[in-house]
Short mmCIF file of C-alpha atoms in Angstrom, two decimals:
data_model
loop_
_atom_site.label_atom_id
_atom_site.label_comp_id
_atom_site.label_asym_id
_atom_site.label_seq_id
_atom_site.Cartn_x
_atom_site.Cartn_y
_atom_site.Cartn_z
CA UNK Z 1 51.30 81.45 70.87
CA UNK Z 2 55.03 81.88 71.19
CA UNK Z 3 57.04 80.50 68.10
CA UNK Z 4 59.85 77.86 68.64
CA UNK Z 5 63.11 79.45 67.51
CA UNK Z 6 65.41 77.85 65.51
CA UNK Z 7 67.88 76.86 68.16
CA UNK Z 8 65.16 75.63 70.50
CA UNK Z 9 65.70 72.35 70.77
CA UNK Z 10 69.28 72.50 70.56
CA UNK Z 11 69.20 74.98 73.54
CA UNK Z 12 66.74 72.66 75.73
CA UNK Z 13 69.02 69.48 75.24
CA UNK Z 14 71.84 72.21 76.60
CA UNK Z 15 69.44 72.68 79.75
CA UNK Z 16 68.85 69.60 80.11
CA UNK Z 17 72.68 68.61 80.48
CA UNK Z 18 73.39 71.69 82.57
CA UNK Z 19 70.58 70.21 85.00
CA UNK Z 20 72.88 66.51 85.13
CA UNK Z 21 71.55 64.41 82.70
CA UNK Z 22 71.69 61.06 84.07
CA UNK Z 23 71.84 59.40 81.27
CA UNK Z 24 74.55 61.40 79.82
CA UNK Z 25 76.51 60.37 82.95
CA UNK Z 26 75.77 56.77 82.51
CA UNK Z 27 76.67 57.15 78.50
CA UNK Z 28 80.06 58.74 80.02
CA UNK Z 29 80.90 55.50 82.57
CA UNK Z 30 79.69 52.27 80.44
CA UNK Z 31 81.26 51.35 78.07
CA UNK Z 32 78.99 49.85 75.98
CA UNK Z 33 80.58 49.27 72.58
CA UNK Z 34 82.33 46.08 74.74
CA UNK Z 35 79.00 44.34 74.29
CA UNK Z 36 79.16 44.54 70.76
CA UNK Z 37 81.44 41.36 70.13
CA UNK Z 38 78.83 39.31 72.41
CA UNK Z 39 75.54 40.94 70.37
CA UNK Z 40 76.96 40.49 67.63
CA UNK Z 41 78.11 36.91 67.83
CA UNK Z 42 74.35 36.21 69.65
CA UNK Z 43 72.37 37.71 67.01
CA UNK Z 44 74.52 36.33 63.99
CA UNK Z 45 72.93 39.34 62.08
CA UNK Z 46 73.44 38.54 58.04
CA UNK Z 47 75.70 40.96 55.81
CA UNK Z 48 72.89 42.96 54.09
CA UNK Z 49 73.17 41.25 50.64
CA UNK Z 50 69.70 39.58 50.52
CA UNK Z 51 68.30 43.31 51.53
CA UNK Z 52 65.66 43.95 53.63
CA UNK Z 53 65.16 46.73 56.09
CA UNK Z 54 68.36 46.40 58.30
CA UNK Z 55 68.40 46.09 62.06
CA UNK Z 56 68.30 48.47 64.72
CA UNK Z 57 72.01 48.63 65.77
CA UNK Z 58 72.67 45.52 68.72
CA UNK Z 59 73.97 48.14 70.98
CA UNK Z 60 71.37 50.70 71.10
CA UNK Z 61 68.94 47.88 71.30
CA UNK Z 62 70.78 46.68 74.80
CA UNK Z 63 70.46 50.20 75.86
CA UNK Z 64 66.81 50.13 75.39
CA UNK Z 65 66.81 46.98 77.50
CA UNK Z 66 68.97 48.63 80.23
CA UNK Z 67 66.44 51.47 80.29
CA UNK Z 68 63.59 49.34 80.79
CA UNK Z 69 65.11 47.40 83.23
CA UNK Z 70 66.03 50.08 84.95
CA UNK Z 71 61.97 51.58 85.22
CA UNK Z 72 60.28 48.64 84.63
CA UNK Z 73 59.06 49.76 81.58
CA UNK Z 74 56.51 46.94 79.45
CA UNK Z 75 57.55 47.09 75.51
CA UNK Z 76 54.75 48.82 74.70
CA UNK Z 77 54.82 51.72 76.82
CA UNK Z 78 59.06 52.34 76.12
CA UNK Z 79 58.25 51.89 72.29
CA UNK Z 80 56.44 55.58 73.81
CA UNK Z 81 58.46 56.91 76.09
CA UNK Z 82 61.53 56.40 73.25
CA UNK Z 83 59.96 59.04 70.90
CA UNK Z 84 59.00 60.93 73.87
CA UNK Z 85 61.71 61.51 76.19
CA UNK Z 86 64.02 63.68 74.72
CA UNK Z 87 67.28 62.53 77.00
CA UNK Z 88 66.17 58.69 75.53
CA UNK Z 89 66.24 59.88 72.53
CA UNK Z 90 69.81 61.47 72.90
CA UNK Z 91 70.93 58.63 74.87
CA UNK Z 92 70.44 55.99 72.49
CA UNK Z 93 71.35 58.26 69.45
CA UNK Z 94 68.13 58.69 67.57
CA UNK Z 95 67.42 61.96 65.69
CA UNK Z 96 64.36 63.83 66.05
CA UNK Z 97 61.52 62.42 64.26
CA UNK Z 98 63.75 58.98 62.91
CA UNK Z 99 62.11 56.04 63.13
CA UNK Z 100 62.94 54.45 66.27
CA UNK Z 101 62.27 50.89 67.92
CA UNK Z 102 58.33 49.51 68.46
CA UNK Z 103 57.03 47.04 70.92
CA UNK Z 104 57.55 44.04 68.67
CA UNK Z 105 61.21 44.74 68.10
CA UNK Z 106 62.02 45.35 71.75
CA UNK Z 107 60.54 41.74 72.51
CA UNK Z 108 62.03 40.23 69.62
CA UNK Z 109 65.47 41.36 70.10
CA UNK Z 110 65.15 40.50 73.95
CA UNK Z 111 63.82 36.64 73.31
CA UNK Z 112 66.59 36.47 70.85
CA UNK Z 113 69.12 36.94 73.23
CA UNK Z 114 67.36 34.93 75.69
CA UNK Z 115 66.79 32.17 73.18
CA UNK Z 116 71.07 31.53 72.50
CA UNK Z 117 71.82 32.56 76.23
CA UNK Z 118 73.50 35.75 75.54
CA UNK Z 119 72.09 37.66 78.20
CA UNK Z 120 74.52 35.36 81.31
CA UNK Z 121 76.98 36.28 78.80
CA UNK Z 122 76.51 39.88 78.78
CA UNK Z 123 76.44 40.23 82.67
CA UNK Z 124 79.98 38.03 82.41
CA UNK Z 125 81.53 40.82 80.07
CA UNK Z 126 80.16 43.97 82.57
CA UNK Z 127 81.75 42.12 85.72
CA UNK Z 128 85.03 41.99 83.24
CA UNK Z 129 84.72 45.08 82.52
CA UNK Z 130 84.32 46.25 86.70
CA UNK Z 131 87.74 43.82 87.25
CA UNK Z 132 89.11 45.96 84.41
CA UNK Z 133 88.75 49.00 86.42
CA UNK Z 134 90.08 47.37 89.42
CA UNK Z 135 86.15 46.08 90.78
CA UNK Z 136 87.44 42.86 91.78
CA UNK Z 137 85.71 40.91 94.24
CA UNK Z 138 86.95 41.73 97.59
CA UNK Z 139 85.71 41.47 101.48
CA UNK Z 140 84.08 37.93 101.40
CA UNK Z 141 80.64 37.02 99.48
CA UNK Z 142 77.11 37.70 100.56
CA UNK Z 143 74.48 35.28 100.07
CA UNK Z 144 70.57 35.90 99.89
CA UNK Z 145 67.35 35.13 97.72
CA UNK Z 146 64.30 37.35 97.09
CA UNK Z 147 60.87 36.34 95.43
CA UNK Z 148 60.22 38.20 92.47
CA UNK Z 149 56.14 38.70 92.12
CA UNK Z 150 54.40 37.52 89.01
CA UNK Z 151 50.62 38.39 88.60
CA UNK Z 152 48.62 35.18 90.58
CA UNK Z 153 47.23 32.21 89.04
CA UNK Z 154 43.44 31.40 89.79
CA UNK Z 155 43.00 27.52 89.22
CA UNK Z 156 40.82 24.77 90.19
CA UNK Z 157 42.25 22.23 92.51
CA UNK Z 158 42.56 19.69 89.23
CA UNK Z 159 44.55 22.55 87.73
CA UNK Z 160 47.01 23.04 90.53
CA UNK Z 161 47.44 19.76 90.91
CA UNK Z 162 48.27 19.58 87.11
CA UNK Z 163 50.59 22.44 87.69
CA UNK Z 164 52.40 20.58 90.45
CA UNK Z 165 52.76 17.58 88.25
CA UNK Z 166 54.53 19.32 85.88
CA UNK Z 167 52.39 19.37 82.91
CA UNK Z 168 52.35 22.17 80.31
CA UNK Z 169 49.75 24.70 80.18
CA UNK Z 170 48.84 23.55 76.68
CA UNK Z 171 48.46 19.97 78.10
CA UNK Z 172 46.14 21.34 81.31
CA UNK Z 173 44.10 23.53 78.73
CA UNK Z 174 44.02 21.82 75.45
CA UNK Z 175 40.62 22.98 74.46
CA UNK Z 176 41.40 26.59 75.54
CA UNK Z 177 44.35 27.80 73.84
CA UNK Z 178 44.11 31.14 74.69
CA UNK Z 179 43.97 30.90 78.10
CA UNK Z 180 46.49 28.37 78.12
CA UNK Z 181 48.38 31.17 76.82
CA UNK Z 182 47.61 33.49 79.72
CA UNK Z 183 49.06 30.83 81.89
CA UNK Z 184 52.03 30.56 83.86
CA UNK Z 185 52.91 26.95 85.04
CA UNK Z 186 56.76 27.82 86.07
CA UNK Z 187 56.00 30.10 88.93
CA UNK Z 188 55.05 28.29 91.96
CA UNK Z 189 53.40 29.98 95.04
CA UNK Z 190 54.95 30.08 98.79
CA UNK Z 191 54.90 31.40 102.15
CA UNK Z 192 56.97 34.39 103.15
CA UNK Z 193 57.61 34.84 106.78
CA UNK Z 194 57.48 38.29 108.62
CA UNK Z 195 58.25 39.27 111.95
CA UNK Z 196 54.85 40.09 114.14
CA UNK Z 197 55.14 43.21 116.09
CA UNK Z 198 54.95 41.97 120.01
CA UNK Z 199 51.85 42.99 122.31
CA UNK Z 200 52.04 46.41 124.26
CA UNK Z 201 53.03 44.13 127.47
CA UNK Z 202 55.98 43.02 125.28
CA UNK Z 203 54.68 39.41 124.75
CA UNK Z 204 56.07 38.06 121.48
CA UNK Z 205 53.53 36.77 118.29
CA UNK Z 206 53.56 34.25 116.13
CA UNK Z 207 55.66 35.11 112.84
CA UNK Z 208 52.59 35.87 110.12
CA UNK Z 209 52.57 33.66 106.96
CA UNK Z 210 52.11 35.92 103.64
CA UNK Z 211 51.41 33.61 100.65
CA UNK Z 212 53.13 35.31 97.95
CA UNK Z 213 53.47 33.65 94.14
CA UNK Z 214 56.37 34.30 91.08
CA UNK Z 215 60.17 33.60 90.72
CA UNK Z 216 62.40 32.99 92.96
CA UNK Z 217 65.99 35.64 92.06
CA UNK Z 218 69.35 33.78 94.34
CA UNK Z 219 72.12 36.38 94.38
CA UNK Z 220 75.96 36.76 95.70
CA UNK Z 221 77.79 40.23 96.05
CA UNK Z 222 80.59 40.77 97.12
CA UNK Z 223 81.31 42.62 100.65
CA UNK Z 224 84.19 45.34 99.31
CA UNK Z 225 82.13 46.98 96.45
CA UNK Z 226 78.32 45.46 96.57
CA UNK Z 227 77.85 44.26 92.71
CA UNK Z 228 75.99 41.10 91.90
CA UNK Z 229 78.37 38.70 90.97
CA UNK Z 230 76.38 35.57 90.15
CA UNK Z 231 72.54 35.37 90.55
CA UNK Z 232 70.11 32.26 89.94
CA UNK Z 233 66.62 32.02 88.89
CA UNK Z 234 64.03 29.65 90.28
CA UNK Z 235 60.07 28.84 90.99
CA UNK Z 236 59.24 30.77 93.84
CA UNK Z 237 58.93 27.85 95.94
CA UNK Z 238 63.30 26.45 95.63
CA UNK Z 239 64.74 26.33 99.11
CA UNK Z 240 67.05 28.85 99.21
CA UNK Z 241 69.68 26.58 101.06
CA UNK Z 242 69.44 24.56 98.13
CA UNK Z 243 71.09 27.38 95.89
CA UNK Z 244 74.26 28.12 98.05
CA UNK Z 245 76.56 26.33 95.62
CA UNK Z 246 74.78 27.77 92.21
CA UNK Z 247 75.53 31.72 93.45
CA UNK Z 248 78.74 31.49 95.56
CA UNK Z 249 81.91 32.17 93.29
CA UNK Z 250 85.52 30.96 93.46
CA UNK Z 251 87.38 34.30 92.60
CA UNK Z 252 86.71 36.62 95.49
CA UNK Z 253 89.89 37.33 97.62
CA UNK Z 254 88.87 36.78 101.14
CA UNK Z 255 87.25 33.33 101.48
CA UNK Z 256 84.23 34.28 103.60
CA UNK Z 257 80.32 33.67 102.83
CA UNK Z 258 77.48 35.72 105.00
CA UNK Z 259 73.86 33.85 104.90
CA UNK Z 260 71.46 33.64 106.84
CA UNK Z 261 69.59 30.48 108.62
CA UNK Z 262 67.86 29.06 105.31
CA UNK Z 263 71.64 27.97 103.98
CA UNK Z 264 73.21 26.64 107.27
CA UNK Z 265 73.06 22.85 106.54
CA UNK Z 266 75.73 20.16 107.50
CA UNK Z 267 76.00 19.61 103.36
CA UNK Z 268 76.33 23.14 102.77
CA UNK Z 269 78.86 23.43 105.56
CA UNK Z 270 80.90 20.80 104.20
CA UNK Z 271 81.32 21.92 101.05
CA UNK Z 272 82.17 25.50 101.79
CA UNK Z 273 85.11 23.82 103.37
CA UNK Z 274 85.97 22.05 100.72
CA UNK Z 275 85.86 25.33 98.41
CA UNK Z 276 88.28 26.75 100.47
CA UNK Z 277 85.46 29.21 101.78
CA UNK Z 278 85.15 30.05 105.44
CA UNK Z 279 81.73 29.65 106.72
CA UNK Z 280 79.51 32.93 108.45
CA UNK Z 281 76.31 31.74 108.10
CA UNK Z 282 73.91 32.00 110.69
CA UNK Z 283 73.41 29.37 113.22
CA UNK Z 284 69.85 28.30 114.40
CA UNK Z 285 68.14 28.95 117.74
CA UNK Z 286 68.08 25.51 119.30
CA UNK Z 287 64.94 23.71 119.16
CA UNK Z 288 63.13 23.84 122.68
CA UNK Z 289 66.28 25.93 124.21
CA UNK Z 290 66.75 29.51 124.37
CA UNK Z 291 69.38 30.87 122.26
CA UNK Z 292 72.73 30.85 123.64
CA UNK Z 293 74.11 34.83 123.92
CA UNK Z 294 77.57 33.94 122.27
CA UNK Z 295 75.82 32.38 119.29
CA UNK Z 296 73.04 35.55 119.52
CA UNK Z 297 75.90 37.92 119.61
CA UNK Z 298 77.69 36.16 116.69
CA UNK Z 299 74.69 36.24 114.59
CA UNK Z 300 74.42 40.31 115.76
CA UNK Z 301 77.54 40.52 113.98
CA UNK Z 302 77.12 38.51 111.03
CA UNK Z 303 73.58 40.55 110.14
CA UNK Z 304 75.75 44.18 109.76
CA UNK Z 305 77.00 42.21 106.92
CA UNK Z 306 74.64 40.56 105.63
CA UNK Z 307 72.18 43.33 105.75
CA UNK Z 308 74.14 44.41 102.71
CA UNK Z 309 72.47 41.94 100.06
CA UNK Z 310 68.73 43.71 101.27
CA UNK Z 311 69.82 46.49 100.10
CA UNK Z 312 70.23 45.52 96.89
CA UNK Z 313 66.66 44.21 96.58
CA UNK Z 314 65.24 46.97 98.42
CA UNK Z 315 66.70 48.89 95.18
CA UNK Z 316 65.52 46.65 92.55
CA UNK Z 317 61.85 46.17 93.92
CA UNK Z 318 61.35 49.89 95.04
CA UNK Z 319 63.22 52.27 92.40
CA UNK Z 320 63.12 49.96 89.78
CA UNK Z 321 60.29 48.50 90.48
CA UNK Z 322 61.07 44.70 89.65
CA UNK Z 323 58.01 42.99 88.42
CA UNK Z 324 57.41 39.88 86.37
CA UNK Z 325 54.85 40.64 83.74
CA UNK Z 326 55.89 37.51 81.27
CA UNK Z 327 54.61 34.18 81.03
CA UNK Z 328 57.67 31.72 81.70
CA UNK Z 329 60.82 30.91 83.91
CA UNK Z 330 62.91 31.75 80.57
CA UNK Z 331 61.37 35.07 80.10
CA UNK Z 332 61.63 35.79 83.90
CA UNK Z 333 65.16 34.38 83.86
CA UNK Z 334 65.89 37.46 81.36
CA UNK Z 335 63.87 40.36 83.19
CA UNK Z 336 65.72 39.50 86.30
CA UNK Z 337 68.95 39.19 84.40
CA UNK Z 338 68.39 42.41 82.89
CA UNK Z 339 67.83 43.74 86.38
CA UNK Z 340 70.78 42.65 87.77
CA UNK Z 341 72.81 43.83 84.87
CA UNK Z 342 71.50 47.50 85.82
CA UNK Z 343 71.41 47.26 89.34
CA UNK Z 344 75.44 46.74 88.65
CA UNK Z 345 75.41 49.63 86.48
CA UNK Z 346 73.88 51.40 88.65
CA UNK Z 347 76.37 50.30 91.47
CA UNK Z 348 79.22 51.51 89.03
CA UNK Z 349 77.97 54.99 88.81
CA UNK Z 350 78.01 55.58 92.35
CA UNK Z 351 81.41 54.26 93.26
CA UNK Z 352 82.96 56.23 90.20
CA UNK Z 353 80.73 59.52 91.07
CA UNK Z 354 82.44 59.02 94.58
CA UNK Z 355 85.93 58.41 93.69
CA UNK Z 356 85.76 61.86 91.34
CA UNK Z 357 84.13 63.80 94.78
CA UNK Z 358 86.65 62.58 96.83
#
């Protein structure tokens, strides 16, 4: 067998930058030292005088979070893949052989942020920091919602019931604890809709029902640039025109809001006027009429911009991978958080990798 040199490593890390790093690119954009005023205030970490083995610095813990978030890593596989993965290991400034972050730390730190709220609050200091660089949001305001799958609940008709009543698992399973562990009584099952492909003599199908269960994730971005600037979490089974007024935001510069169908409501209608916010939300086929070609047309229109917002999920469930392995709305409320928080930084890299091309 070949013996390592003495340089080996250091030349392979050299390789491995001279191949584009991605991580050294993202390192290069973020700024991630502007989180540390937020960590630290959310963590209220003590001085060191009572001892104990100190903390894993708030900032390279975030960065762990961002790099699970952004490949769906559980805790216990990244506690793994941080000793493994040499560009990690460079990325969140860890020497060769240190000690580095386990599974228990990772969930810790994440639940303690959760816990105080700090994680809305991060996400409000990155879309600061994308105004900062002149990221404001421009073009109008897209609207959408996506559910976010959580492994399915098997339960008796009693236990659904329960569920629906709004009892805690502890309360449905008081004699079982440690199933009522393995339970999640915040995610709520419903139907998603899906175009049926017509016949081969063109006749159309009825739309087929897929039962899907988890988390519901509501979302605005804004037209210009395409970052997430608010987002919502709910059971699976909110109406999404019900969550029109929690995502839409007051400081974009043009006043318009793309939806589709689910958020066109006389109540919703009226108070996007009374924000000051133009409405471009779909309008509805007429019930028992055909649809009328100006409105068909319109809507045409309206979907070029609204097809925007898909992309976004189509990001977060396929490269990303966005899954909800947790038991909880508040520890779903953080992985989707988290998700949006990278999908932005993601969103960053691209725009400033195209400004320096062109």
């Amino acid at each position: 067998m070949r013996q390592a040199g003495l340089f080996g490593l250091s030349d392979h890390m050299k390789r491995l930058s001279a191949d584009g790093d991605p991580l050294e690119v993202l390192a290069r954009i973020v700024d991630f030292e502007a989180f540390r005023p937020t960590l630290l205030a959310a963590l209220g970490y003590s001085d060191g005088t009572k001892g104990g083995r100190p903390p894993y610095d708030p900032v390279v813990m975030l960065k762990v979070l961002v790099l699970a978030a952004q490949n769906n890593v559980a805790d216990g596989r990244m506690e793994w893949l941080i000793r493994d993965r040499l560009s990690w290991l460079r990325f969140l400034g860890f020497d060769l052989g240190a000690a580095t972050p386990d599974a228990n730390t990772i969930r810790m730190f994440r639940e303690r942020l959760t816990a105080v709220g700090a994680l809305d609050t991060l996400f409000a200091d990155f879309d600061r920091q994308l105004k900062a660089r002149g990221y404001l949001p421009m073009g109008g305001q897209i609207v959408d919602a996506t559910l976010v799958a959580a492994p399915k609940q098997r339960n008796t008709e009693a236990e659904k019931a329960a569920v629906k009543a709004g009892r805690s698992a502890a309360e449905i399973w008081p004699d079982e604890p440690a199933k009522a562990r393995q339970k999640d009584t915040d995610a709520r099952w419903t139907l998603k809709f899906a175009k049926a492909r017509p016949t081969a003599d063109g006749k159309p199908q009825p739309d087929i029902a897929i039962p899907s269960f988890g988390y519901k994730s509501s979302i605005s971005i804004c037209r210009a640039f395409g970052f997430i600037r608010k987002g919502k979490v709910t059971d699976g089974a909110r109406y999404d025109g019900r969550m029109l007024r929690d995502v839409v935001t007051s400081d974009n510069t043009a006043s318009d809001v793309w939806a589709d169908t689910a958020y066109r409501s006389q109540s919703n209608e009226r108070w996007l006027k009374a924000q000051g916010r133009v409405s471009r939300i779909h309008r509805r086929k007429p019930k028992g009429k055909p649809m009328p070609a100006h409105v068909r047309r319109g809507n045409a229109t309206k979907s070029k911009i609204r097809a925007r917002v898909e992309h976004v999920f189509a990001h977060q469930k396929a490269v990303m991978g966005l899954f909800i392995r947790t038991i909880g709305i508040e520890r779903a409320k953080a992985k989707i958080t988290l998700a949006n928080l990278a999908f932005n930084i993601h969103r960053l890299i691209f725009h400033e990798r195209r400004a320096a091309m062109g």
